[in-house]
């Protein structure tokens, strides 16, 4: 019997894989490039401020501001790596720590993370609970002194720490050098929110901001350079249509010059093209990727709404799906909202407050509330959802309260047959 031709491997026919990405990792959000187009000035400035550490003196504390996607985190990580490389060559006594304060946002967590850079037995010697902040702080000072080193501590998204836990731990950390003998500590605070220092104790504010730097948003041309640099490493020759990078760059430039958005657009567009086994990534995939990202954004906003907002949104959705009317008044929403509250034993707010919530949902782009004149009857708002019901349904289904409330509100409890307006 004739043997079958070259044996077939299932992985050979899996769609996509192979002809676009050369190195997928390069576009991931955690990848830190070697070069940062259009950030050389900022990198030099930070390096200049930190240089005294290599000569054994304490560098000034630095505050770095800038909108999301302006390269703050990546640049800080890059500089930290460079410093560590230098340290391992020179053998200088420098410790570095990177803490994302969105993830670690308690005073204990911050001090423990810094403590761990000095010693591996921090976890064993310092209890997780039961100690007052001052005790943990004293333990940290002792560990720092034992090391006798300079520590450079990056506090990324430091505004999140202040919002969650106030500025007490920053008060301690920015004053730590006067409690230390030989050891030294410098802080690099990074914030998306330029106004966050207004919430700080004036002493903390001036100590933390000994030096400050702003990372300006990128324009479309700069974003294009950043994308080109990545694309060279990430893609096979000819995998991208020529306009793809420009389109990703201009879209992200419209959104406050966010390099993360530009990179995400490019990555998602490519993944979609791969799934379709397309030979090239075309601008059509970029548009589709943008739609998907917007949809994701809507999802995040909806799932994080407070309960009363969810109840209000559900009322609007129920009215819309039930009556097939695409416009409703605040009164219509309030009726259905009241029914949702009754069924779920939720305290019903006043109609005026629901009016405010409707405005908030409008501002978040979830619904549209248009003011129309009723002639001598005054004015009212006409409310409709901003996204098609079919697109919202899967999001609602993820939230048990909203999906149950929507079922109940739609389940015939609704007797409204016509708009109040008419
Ligand atoms: P931020 O912390 O300011 O929100 P990130 O540092 O996370 O922004 O940057 C977002 C993404 O854009 C990261 O993947 C980062 O590597 C990339 N990036 C930002 N600026 C540059 C640049 N100048 N060159 C190359 N990549 C950059
Ligand atoms: Mg960041």
GROMACS .gro file of N, CA, C and O in nm, residues 48-59 83 87 90 92-94 150-152 186:
model
   88
   48UNK      N    1   2.098   6.263   3.467
   48UNK     CA    2   2.182   6.369   3.522
   48UNK      C    3   2.152   6.389   3.671
   48UNK      O    4   2.244   6.403   3.752
   49UNK      N    5   2.024   6.387   3.703
   49UNK     CA    6   1.985   6.406   3.844
   49UNK      C    7   2.032   6.287   3.929
   49UNK      O    8   2.073   6.304   4.044
   50UNK      N    9   2.028   6.166   3.871
   50UNK     CA   10   2.062   6.046   3.950
   50UNK      C   11   2.214   6.020   3.957
   50UNK      O   12   2.258   5.942   4.041
   51UNK      N   13   2.290   6.083   3.871
   51UNK     CA   14   2.431   6.048   3.863
   51UNK      C   15   2.507   6.054   3.996
   51UNK      O   16   2.593   5.969   4.022
   52UNK      N   17   2.480   6.155   4.081
   52UNK     CA   18   2.554   6.160   4.208
   52UNK      C   19   2.552   6.027   4.284
   52UNK      O   20   2.647   5.997   4.358
   53UNK      N   21   2.446   5.945   4.263
   53UNK     CA   22   2.439   5.817   4.334
   53UNK      C   23   2.561   5.732   4.304
   53UNK      O   24   2.613   5.661   4.392
   54UNK      N   25   2.610   5.738   4.180
   54UNK     CA   26   2.725   5.657   4.141
   54UNK      C   27   2.853   5.704   4.211
   54UNK      O   28   2.951   5.633   4.218
   55UNK      N   29   2.848   5.828   4.259
   55UNK     CA   30   2.964   5.879   4.332
   55UNK      C   31   2.939   5.880   4.482
   55UNK      O   32   3.014   5.944   4.557
   56UNK      N   33   2.834   5.814   4.523
   56UNK     CA   34   2.811   5.799   4.666
   56UNK      C   35   2.731   5.910   4.732
   56UNK      O   36   2.717   5.913   4.853
   57UNK      N   37   2.676   6.005   4.654
   57UNK     CA   38   2.592   6.109   4.717
   57UNK      C   39   2.445   6.084   4.685
   57UNK      O   40   2.412   6.020   4.585
   58UNK      N   41   2.361   6.143   4.768
   58UNK     CA   42   2.218   6.124   4.747
   58UNK      C   43   2.166   6.215   4.636
   58UNK      O   44   2.183   6.336   4.643
   59UNK      N   45   2.103   6.157   4.534
   59UNK     CA   46   2.041   6.240   4.431
   59UNK      C   47   1.915   6.308   4.485
   59UNK      O   48   1.857   6.261   4.582
   83UNK      N   49   2.094   5.189   3.541
   83UNK     CA   50   2.164   5.216   3.665
   83UNK      C   51   2.216   5.086   3.726
   83UNK      O   52   2.331   5.078   3.772
   87UNK      N   53   2.589   4.974   3.817
   87UNK     CA   54   2.623   4.933   3.954
   87UNK      C   55   2.696   4.800   3.953
   87UNK      O   56   2.797   4.782   4.022
   90UNK      N   57   3.050   4.867   3.840
   90UNK     CA   58   3.132   4.946   3.933
   90UNK      C   59   3.137   4.887   4.073
   90UNK      O   60   3.222   4.923   4.153
   92UNK      N   61   2.910   4.965   4.296
   92UNK     CA   62   2.867   5.068   4.393
   92UNK      C   63   2.754   5.014   4.479
   92UNK      O   64   2.684   4.922   4.440
   93UNK      N   65   2.739   5.074   4.597
   93UNK     CA   66   2.634   5.030   4.686
   93UNK      C   67   2.506   5.108   4.658
   93UNK      O   68   2.475   5.207   4.722
   94UNK      N   69   2.432   5.062   4.556
   94UNK     CA   70   2.306   5.126   4.522
   94UNK      C   71   2.197   5.019   4.510
   94UNK      O   72   2.217   4.917   4.445
  150UNK      N   73   2.283   5.357   4.905
  150UNK     CA   74   2.188   5.455   4.853
  150UNK      C   75   2.076   5.376   4.786
  150UNK      O   76   2.102   5.285   4.707
  151UNK      N   77   1.952   5.411   4.820
  151UNK     CA   78   1.840   5.344   4.754
  151UNK      C   79   1.768   5.444   4.664
  151UNK      O   80   1.744   5.558   4.703
  152UNK      N   81   1.739   5.399   4.543
  152UNK     CA   82   1.659   5.481   4.451
  152UNK      C   83   1.525   5.410   4.437
  152UNK      O   84   1.519   5.297   4.388
  186UNK      N   85   1.659   5.812   4.778
  186UNK     CA   86   1.598   5.910   4.686
  186UNK      C   87   1.471   5.852   4.629
  186UNK      O   88   1.464   5.732   4.601
   0.00000   0.00000   0.00000
